[in-house]
Tab-separated table of C-alpha atoms in Angstrom:
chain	number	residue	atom	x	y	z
A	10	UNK	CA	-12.563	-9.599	17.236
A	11	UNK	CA	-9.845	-6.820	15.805
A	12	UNK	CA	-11.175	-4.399	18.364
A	13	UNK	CA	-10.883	-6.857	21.056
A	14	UNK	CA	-7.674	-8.248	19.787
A	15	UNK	CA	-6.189	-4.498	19.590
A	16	UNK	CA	-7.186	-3.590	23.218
A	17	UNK	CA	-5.154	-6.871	24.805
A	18	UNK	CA	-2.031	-6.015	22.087
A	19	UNK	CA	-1.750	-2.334	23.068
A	20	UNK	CA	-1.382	-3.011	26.679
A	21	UNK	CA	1.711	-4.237	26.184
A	22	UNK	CA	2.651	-1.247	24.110
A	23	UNK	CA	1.536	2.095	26.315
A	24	UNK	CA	3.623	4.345	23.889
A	25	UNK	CA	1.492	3.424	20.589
A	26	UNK	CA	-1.689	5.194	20.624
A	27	UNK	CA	-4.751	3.142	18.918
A	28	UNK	CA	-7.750	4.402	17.883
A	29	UNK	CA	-11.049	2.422	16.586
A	30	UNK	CA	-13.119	3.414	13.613
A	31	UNK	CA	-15.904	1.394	11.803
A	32	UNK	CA	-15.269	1.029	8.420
A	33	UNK	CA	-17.714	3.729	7.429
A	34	UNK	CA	-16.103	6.307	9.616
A	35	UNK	CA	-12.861	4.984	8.057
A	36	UNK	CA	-13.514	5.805	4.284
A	37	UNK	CA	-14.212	9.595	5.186
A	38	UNK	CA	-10.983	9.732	7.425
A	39	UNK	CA	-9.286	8.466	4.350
A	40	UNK	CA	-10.223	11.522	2.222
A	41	UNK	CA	-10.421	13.708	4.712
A	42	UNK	CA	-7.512	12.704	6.708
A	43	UNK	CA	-4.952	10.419	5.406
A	44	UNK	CA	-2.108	11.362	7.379
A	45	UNK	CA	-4.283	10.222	10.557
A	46	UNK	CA	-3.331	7.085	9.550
A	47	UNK	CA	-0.357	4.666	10.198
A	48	UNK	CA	-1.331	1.304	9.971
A	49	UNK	CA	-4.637	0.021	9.455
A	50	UNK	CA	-5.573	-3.289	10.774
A	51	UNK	CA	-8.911	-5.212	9.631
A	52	UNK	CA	-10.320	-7.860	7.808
A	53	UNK	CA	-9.256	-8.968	4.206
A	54	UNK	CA	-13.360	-7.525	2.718
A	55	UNK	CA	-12.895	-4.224	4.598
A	56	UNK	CA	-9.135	-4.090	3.681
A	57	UNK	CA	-9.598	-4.424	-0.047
A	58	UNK	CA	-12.351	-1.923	0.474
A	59	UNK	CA	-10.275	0.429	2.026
A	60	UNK	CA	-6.682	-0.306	0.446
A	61	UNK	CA	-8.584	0.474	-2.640
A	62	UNK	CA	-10.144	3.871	-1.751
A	63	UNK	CA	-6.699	4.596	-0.320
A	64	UNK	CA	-4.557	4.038	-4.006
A	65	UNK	CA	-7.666	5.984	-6.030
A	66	UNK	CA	-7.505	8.775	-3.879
A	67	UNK	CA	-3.874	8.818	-4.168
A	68	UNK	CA	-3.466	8.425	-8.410
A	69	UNK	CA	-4.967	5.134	-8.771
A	70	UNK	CA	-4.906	1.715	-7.749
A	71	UNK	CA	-2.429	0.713	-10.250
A	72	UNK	CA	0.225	2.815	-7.353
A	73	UNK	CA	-0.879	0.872	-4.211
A	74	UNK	CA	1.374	-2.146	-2.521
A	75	UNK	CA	-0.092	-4.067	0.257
A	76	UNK	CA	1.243	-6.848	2.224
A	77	UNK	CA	-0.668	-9.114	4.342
A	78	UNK	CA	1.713	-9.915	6.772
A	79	UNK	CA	2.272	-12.737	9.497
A	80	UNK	CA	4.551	-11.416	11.965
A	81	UNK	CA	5.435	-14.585	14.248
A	82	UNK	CA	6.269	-15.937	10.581
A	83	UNK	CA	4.155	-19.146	11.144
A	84	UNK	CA	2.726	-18.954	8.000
A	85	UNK	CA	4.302	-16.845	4.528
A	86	UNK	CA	3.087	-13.472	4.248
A	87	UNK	CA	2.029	-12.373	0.940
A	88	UNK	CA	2.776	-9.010	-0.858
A	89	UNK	CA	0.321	-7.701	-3.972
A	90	UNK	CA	-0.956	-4.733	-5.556
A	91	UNK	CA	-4.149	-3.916	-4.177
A	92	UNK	CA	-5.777	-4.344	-7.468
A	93	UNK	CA	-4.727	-7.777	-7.920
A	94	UNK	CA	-3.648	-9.708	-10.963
A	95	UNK	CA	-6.126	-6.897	-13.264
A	96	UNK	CA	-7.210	-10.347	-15.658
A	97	UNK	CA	-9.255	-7.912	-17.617
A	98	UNK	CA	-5.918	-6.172	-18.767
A	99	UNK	CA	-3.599	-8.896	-19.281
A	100	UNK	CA	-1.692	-8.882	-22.360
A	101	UNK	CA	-2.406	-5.104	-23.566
A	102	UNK	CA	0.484	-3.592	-22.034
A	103	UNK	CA	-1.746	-1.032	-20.524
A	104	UNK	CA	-1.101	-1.912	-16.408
A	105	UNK	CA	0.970	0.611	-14.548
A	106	UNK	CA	3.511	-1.931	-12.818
A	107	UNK	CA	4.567	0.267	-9.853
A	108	UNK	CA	2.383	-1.101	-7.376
A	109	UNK	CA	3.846	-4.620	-8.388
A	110	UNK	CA	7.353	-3.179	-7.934
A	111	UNK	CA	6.179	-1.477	-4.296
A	112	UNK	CA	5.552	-4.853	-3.146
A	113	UNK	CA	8.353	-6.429	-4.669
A	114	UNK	CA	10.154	-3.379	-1.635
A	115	UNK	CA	7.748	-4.495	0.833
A	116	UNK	CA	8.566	-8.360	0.911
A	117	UNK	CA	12.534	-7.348	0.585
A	118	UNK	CA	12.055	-5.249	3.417
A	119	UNK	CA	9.684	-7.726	5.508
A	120	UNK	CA	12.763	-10.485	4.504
A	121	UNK	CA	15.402	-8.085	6.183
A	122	UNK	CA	16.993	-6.198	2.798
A	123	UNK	CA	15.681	-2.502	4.154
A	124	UNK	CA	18.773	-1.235	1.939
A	125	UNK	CA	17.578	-2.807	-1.414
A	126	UNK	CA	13.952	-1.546	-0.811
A	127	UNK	CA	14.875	1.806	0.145
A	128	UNK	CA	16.916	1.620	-3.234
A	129	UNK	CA	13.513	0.224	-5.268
A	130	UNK	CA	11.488	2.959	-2.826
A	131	UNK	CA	13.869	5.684	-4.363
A	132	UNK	CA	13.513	4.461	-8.243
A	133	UNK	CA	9.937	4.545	-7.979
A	134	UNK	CA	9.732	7.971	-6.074
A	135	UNK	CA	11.961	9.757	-8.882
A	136	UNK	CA	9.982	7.969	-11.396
A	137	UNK	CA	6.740	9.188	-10.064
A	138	UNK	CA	8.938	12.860	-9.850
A	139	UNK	CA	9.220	12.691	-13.693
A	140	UNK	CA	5.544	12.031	-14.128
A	141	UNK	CA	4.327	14.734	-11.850
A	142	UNK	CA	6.785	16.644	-13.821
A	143	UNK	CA	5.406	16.083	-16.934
A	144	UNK	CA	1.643	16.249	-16.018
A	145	UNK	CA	2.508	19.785	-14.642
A	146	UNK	CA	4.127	20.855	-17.559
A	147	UNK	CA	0.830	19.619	-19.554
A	148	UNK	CA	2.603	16.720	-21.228
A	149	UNK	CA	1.555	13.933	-19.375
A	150	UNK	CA	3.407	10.429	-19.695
A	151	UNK	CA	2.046	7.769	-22.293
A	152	UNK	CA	3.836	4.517	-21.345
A	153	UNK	CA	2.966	1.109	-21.521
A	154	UNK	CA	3.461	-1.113	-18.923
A	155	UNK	CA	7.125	-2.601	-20.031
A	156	UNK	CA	8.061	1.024	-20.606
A	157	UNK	CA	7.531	2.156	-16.885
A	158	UNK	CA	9.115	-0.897	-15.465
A	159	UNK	CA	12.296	-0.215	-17.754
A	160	UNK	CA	12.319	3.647	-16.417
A	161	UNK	CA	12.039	2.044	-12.501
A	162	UNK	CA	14.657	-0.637	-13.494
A	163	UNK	CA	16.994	1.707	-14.977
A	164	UNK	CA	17.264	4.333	-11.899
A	165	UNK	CA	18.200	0.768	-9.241
């Protein structure tokens, strides 16, 4: 159906090149390849598959935004963390909120505010500077979920 679906899209689009992987073939281009990548479109079983390989591979699921996304708007899109609502951590203040706060950008974007989620994009790329900063300098950061939403808050 997708690769079917693809083929009749991308005639109308002759500049986008398209390529089709199994989902297999797809996990190794993921570690192996990332930047082959653009947009990947699939089912919601492969997706979560994927989305999640994607987010470990790239400091952990608790990073990745994903939006499922209906673009003649006949129905609401939805915007998530890949990992979900985490039940199993609720209430211990132990969830890394950025990939809540990525897809908090996502929708704004998706709803036409590009400028406020490039300024949400920013917050959470100099907050992710500071960590990478810290890690290298063999202090890692110990913050509890509250804590790393104030630090993304207070750089908007």
């Amino acid at each position: 159906l997708w690769r079917r679906t693809v083929e009749q899209v991308a005639q109308e689009y002759p500049e986008v090149t398209w390529d089709y992987a199994h989902v297999d073939a797809a996990t190794i281009y993921l570690v192996q390849d990332p930047g082959r990548f653009d947009v990947i479109v699939t089912d919601n079983l492969f997706g979560d598959i994927l989305t999640d390989e994607a987010g470990a591979i790239t400091g952990g699921i608790g990073l990745a935004a994903s939006g499922n996304i209906n673009p003649d708007c006949t129905f609401p899109s939805m915007f998530e963390p890949v990992h979900g609502s985490a039940p199993d951590i609720a209430g211990k203040g132990i969830a890394d909120p950025t990939a809540t706060i990525s897809s908090v950008a996502m929708l704004l974007e998706n709803e036409g505010a590009g400028q406020q989620a490039d300024n949400i994009r920013a917050a959470i790329a100099a907050d992710m500077e500071e960590r990478a900063l810290a890690a290298e300098q063999g202090h890692p950061l110990q913050r509890s979920t509250s804590q790393i939403g104030d630090a993304i808050a207070a750089r908007l």
